[in-house]
Amino acid sequence: MTDNAPQQQTDLPSAWNPADEEAAIYQRWVDAGYFTADAQSDRPPFTIVLPPPNVTGSLHMGHALDHTLMDALTRRRRMQGYEVLWLPGMDHAGIATQNVVERELANEGVSRHDLGRERFVERVWEWKAEYGGKILDQMRRLGDGVDWTRERFTMDEGLSRAVQTMFKRLYDDGLIYRAERIINWCPRCHTALSDIEVEHSEDEGELVSIRYGEGENAIVVATTRAETMLGDTGVAVHPDDERYAHLVGTDIELPLTGRRIPIVADEHVDPEFGTGAVKVTPAHDPNDFEIGRRHDLPMLSIMDERATITVPGPFEGMDRFEARPAVVAALREQGRIVAEKRPYLHAVGHCSRCDTVIEPRLSLQWWVSVEPLARAAGDAVRDGRTEIHPPELAKRYFEWVDNMHDWTISRQLWWGHRIPVWYGPNGETVCVGPDERPPGGDGWHQDPDVLDTWFSSGLWPFSTMGWPEDDDAATLAKFYPTTVLVTGYDILFFWVARMMMFGLYAMDGRQPFDHVFLHGLIRDANGKKMSKSRGNVIDPIDWMDRFGADATRFTLARAANPGGDMALAEEWAAGARNFCTKLWNASRFAMLNGATVANPLPATAELSEADRWILGRLGTVVSEVDELLEGFQFAKAANLLYHFTWDELCDWYLELAKVQLSGERAEGTRAVLGHVLDAVLRLLHPFVPFVTERLWTALTGGGSLTVARWPGRALDEDGLRLPAADPVADARIGDVQKLITEIRRFRSDQGVKPGQRVATRLSGPGFTDLTGHEDAIRSLARLTAPDDEFSATASIEVGLAAGMVHVELDTSGAIDVAAERKRLQKDLAVAEKELRQTEGKLGNQAFLDKAPADVVDKIKVRRDTAAAEIVRINARLAALPGS
RNA sequence: GGGCGCAUAGCUCAGCGGAAGAGCACCUGCCUUACAAGCAGGGGGUCGCAGGUUCGAACCCUGCUGCGCCCA
């Protein structure tokens, strides 16, 4: 080793304490600029835009999963030599943020109206400066390798210009329009909501049947919202329904109001449901709205924005839930209640932000005409420009984009991007672009509403890169389209479809991402959805505190099968923590024993079979992990590494290495040990970046794993030169393992203490073949060589690929015959079952005729082996004392 | 009501045509100088039910039952 060579630091603490080191390691990465993307780079780009978390939010387990996967993807690509951009930021969450600040104001005894719009918006900015973006610090703890120099916020000036530009373009193209329609209204947030901001649940309500009219002309209608009858402007029946044919075209008196309303025939009425007649409230129900339109019925609004009844009379001023029983009581008094079903289970829409029951309401709103946009969004996936993983979920995507309703984008809020439309004194409507002066003068005013937050989030993949300005053209040119979007399948519709529509439209048909990877949802240990009301929420910060960021990440990665939900519990995290500890201790052992990465690996001929075996296995694992990660198979890749590290490297190679280190092969062993460990740390780095960074820099003296080369496929070459799998070494080490395991089993059955050395004579053709491994076998099975006094008290036989091995042991005492008989009988039962199964197959002529020859041969070998085992074991049993 | 998905060890899940697997939990013995956050050994499953296809089915097909999700 020359003076200039990187120095190994062997001063590792005896235990890994994540809390002591993670923050400093992260800061070093950021300071070194490893996460900063260079738009001028010659390297091929790899881009992910972070689904922007809500400015009011904090990191929950769903984010932790999402971020772990994105971090794993970007870290691996960075190591492979890509120019990686992972772009962070937040969205302004119109309703949620406004709610938070309004609550704060309420504590001070004022409303936003007291403050006025301008001052209120200032307050929101002040709130954001003070409390917003907590989640960004939590992302640092998790280790997210995002480019902080490019952090964005949807309300920033640049992104606001993007919003205005997009609005103007869509408006000019006739894809944005204003119309009076039924919308989902939240009476608490006082705003319109789009369909996807409404959550449906099966709620208990009531179904009340009301008789309209008298005698032969009476019609019974049923409703779950009795109070809406005040706004009825018709009754509808199916045109073919003979029960009501004579009434169609007549009118009927609407109880409590004295109004007369027509009876109309409409195809959309289901004659099978209830009485086959429905009340029609066009201003308060989307279906009724359509019926009303077809039959030209009046649209009578009966509630204000707080869902309080506005119809003059006894119900005026009542909340809708107060009015409901009041109206029923009044009807009952008139003897008009024919039936009541209570409780009655039915689907009720709730505001996704505050859970208030949605009130369908007729109102004037701005809309995006989604048909052409949605078609393009569907086509991009249909023709393969954007690939959805796992592919089964593409169906759901199509279902959504192919049946999308127009999108209500105006919100009756103050926090958000204000609609850039001005109205003139003579009914003029002017849409203003970002560099245009709005019309001034008397009577002109801007639309008071703001845009749906998703409108600005939909622009995220390119607005964050400078669109539509030119200054940042290099970023956009280099990093758009983004490579992959990672998100939960639950927001496929919310966000993915919106971005697809806007990206394709704004970027001349270029899709916002080449791949969409959808992961599952986080659940608790019993597979139940985590929710505050269930009280089963696990806080990722708590896990990071107690188990470390790496353990938290590894737990999530190990559970992340594509498209599948994942159950989590503390035990899982503890297991991942244990794995990190194992890795730490194994690395410490290697370094304390002089593992080296500076020297080249000895030539194959110089290596032991154990060396060749572990190197071959490493080569296989590297290519498998590479393949799995290429296909977003995070759980399989993480589990493969877990088992290779623990079961093969630690449980076997390290133990075999101990033997080699005290012999002639010490130098080569150090090189192999260092080499394998180096590669394992690199492979694990995307999942557990902190502990691997600490260990790898100590082992190699290198700068940072963040920018170390990936052991698998890299951009410039095929990756680390790893020996191919070595079948001879595999077979030999496999035999060594089997022999050791069998001896251990015998010892355990015989009650020999693990620490006790047992004098043993090894012989037989199988052993002759393993002579080079005698030291290893004696060491791992705790055996000593027989001396002159040797006198075997027990013996076993172990069948290996290389032949039978006779193991004679001096247990210095009587053997437990019962235990030995039990052991042999168990082996016998296994062999007999095997013989039955194989003979069954081989006795079937159809099997011999039709099964492939290699399968038949394999079965024959198994049959022969089993038959021989039975003979051997029976002989052993017969030879036991007392038989 | 329409559509999709899932039923494999006590729990959570892999496996998806040719010998039933993992993690955790469980039992036994061990502080064997990297590691008790560990080591060694072990027990545990007619792969939801009923048919069918096949030489061969946990795996493919049909039906049933039970759960879950999305949409209306």
PDB file of N, CA and C in Angstrom, chain A residues 56 84 125 154 173 190 200 219 269 280 329 385 466 481 590 626 646 740 763 770 781 837 850 871-872:
ATOM      1  N   THR A  56     -48.711  21.858   4.916  1.00  0.00           N
ATOM      2  CA  THR A  56     -49.148  21.757   6.314  1.00  0.00           C
ATOM      3  C   THR A  56     -48.789  20.405   6.914  1.00  0.00           C
ATOM      4  N   VAL A  84     -28.304  12.563 -11.993  1.00  0.00           N
ATOM      5  CA  VAL A  84     -29.578  12.351 -11.305  1.00  0.00           C
ATOM      6  C   VAL A  84     -30.158  13.661 -10.806  1.00  0.00           C
ATOM      7  N   TRP A 125     -48.806  33.389   4.436  1.00  0.00           N
ATOM      8  CA  TRP A 125     -47.357  33.347   4.150  1.00  0.00           C
ATOM      9  C   TRP A 125     -46.553  33.366   5.455  1.00  0.00           C
ATOM     10  N   THR A 154     -45.492  25.463  -4.897  1.00  0.00           N
ATOM     11  CA  THR A 154     -46.446  25.788  -5.966  1.00  0.00           C
ATOM     12  C   THR A 154     -46.885  27.255  -5.980  1.00  0.00           C
ATOM     13  N   ASP A 173     -57.687  28.154 -25.917  1.00  0.00           N
ATOM     14  CA  ASP A 173     -58.004  26.970 -26.730  1.00  0.00           C
ATOM     15  C   ASP A 173     -59.437  26.489 -26.512  1.00  0.00           C
ATOM     16  N   HIS A 190     -66.864  26.118   2.665  1.00  0.00           N
ATOM     17  CA  HIS A 190     -67.484  27.130   1.791  1.00  0.00           C
ATOM     18  C   HIS A 190     -66.844  27.171   0.423  1.00  0.00           C
ATOM     19  N   HIS A 200     -66.569   8.800  -0.408  1.00  0.00           N
ATOM     20  CA  HIS A 200     -67.873   8.194  -0.134  1.00  0.00           C
ATOM     21  C   HIS A 200     -67.758   7.167   0.973  1.00  0.00           C
ATOM     22  N   ILE A 219     -98.895  10.119  -5.612  1.00  0.00           N
ATOM     23  CA  ILE A 219     -97.655   9.417  -5.978  1.00  0.00           C
ATOM     24  C   ILE A 219     -96.778   9.392  -4.739  1.00  0.00           C
ATOM     25  N   VAL A 269     -85.228   7.052 -14.971  1.00  0.00           N
ATOM     26  CA  VAL A 269     -85.836   6.597 -13.724  1.00  0.00           C
ATOM     27  C   VAL A 269     -85.891   5.067 -13.731  1.00  0.00           C
ATOM     28  N   VAL A 280     -87.885  15.289  -7.961  1.00  0.00           N
ATOM     29  CA  VAL A 280     -86.817  15.918  -8.732  1.00  0.00           C
ATOM     30  C   VAL A 280     -86.468  17.266  -8.117  1.00  0.00           C
ATOM     31  N   ALA A 329     -91.496  15.827  10.299  1.00  0.00           N
ATOM     32  CA  ALA A 329     -92.538  15.994  11.314  1.00  0.00           C
ATOM     33  C   ALA A 329     -93.739  16.730  10.735  1.00  0.00           C
ATOM     34  N   ARG A 385     -45.620   5.188 -24.480  1.00  0.00           N
ATOM     35  CA  ARG A 385     -44.677   6.263 -24.142  1.00  0.00           C
ATOM     36  C   ARG A 385     -44.507   6.340 -22.631  1.00  0.00           C
ATOM     37  N   GLY A 466     -38.717  25.316 -14.633  1.00  0.00           N
ATOM     38  CA  GLY A 466     -38.597  26.624 -15.245  1.00  0.00           C
ATOM     39  C   GLY A 466     -39.637  26.943 -16.307  1.00  0.00           C
ATOM     40  N   PRO A 481     -38.633  14.617 -20.497  1.00  0.00           N
ATOM     41  CA  PRO A 481     -39.562  14.026 -19.538  1.00  0.00           C
ATOM     42  C   PRO A 481     -38.835  13.393 -18.355  1.00  0.00           C
ATOM     43  N   ALA A 590     -14.321  -7.975   9.950  1.00  0.00           N
ATOM     44  CA  ALA A 590     -13.491  -7.993   8.748  1.00  0.00           C
ATOM     45  C   ALA A 590     -12.349  -7.003   8.876  1.00  0.00           C
ATOM     46  N   ASP A 626     -29.407  -6.446  -9.422  1.00  0.00           N
ATOM     47  CA  ASP A 626     -29.463  -5.482 -10.515  1.00  0.00           C
ATOM     48  C   ASP A 626     -30.742  -5.660 -11.331  1.00  0.00           C
ATOM     49  N   TRP A 646     -26.573 -12.206   5.578  1.00  0.00           N
ATOM     50  CA  TRP A 646     -26.677 -12.882   6.872  1.00  0.00           C
ATOM     51  C   TRP A 646     -26.381 -14.385   6.753  1.00  0.00           C
ATOM     52  N   ILE A 740     -21.342 -30.324   8.215  1.00  0.00           N
ATOM     53  CA  ILE A 740     -21.291 -29.594   9.485  1.00  0.00           C
ATOM     54  C   ILE A 740     -22.678 -29.553  10.129  1.00  0.00           C
ATOM     55  N   SER A 763     -13.990 -40.121   8.046  1.00  0.00           N
ATOM     56  CA  SER A 763     -13.448 -41.007   7.011  1.00  0.00           C
ATOM     57  C   SER A 763     -14.518 -41.252   5.948  1.00  0.00           C
ATOM     58  N   LEU A 770     -13.140 -34.175   0.616  1.00  0.00           N
ATOM     59  CA  LEU A 770     -13.198 -32.880   1.309  1.00  0.00           C
ATOM     60  C   LEU A 770     -11.964 -32.607   2.161  1.00  0.00           C
ATOM     61  N   ALA A 781     -17.803 -27.383  13.412  1.00  0.00           N
ATOM     62  CA  ALA A 781     -18.601 -28.397  14.112  1.00  0.00           C
ATOM     63  C   ALA A 781     -18.051 -28.665  15.511  1.00  0.00           C
ATOM     64  N   GLN A 837     -43.395 -41.478  -3.126  1.00  0.00           N
ATOM     65  CA  GLN A 837     -43.766 -40.481  -4.134  1.00  0.00           C
ATOM     66  C   GLN A 837     -43.088 -40.759  -5.471  1.00  0.00           C
ATOM     67  N   LYS A 850     -44.954 -39.252 -21.231  1.00  0.00           N
ATOM     68  CA  LYS A 850     -45.215 -37.853 -21.557  1.00  0.00           C
ATOM     69  C   LYS A 850     -44.329 -36.815 -20.874  1.00  0.00           C
ATOM     70  N   VAL A 871     -32.240 -48.467   3.241  1.00  0.00           N
ATOM     71  CA  VAL A 871     -31.424 -49.623   3.600  1.00  0.00           C
ATOM     72  C   VAL A 871     -30.405 -49.242   4.673  1.00  0.00           C
ATOM     73  N   ARG A 872     -29.743 -48.109   4.422  1.00  0.00           N
ATOM     74  CA  ARG A 872     -28.696 -47.674   5.347  1.00  0.00           C
ATOM     75  C   ARG A 872     -29.261 -47.392   6.732  1.00  0.00           C
TER      76      ARG A 872
END
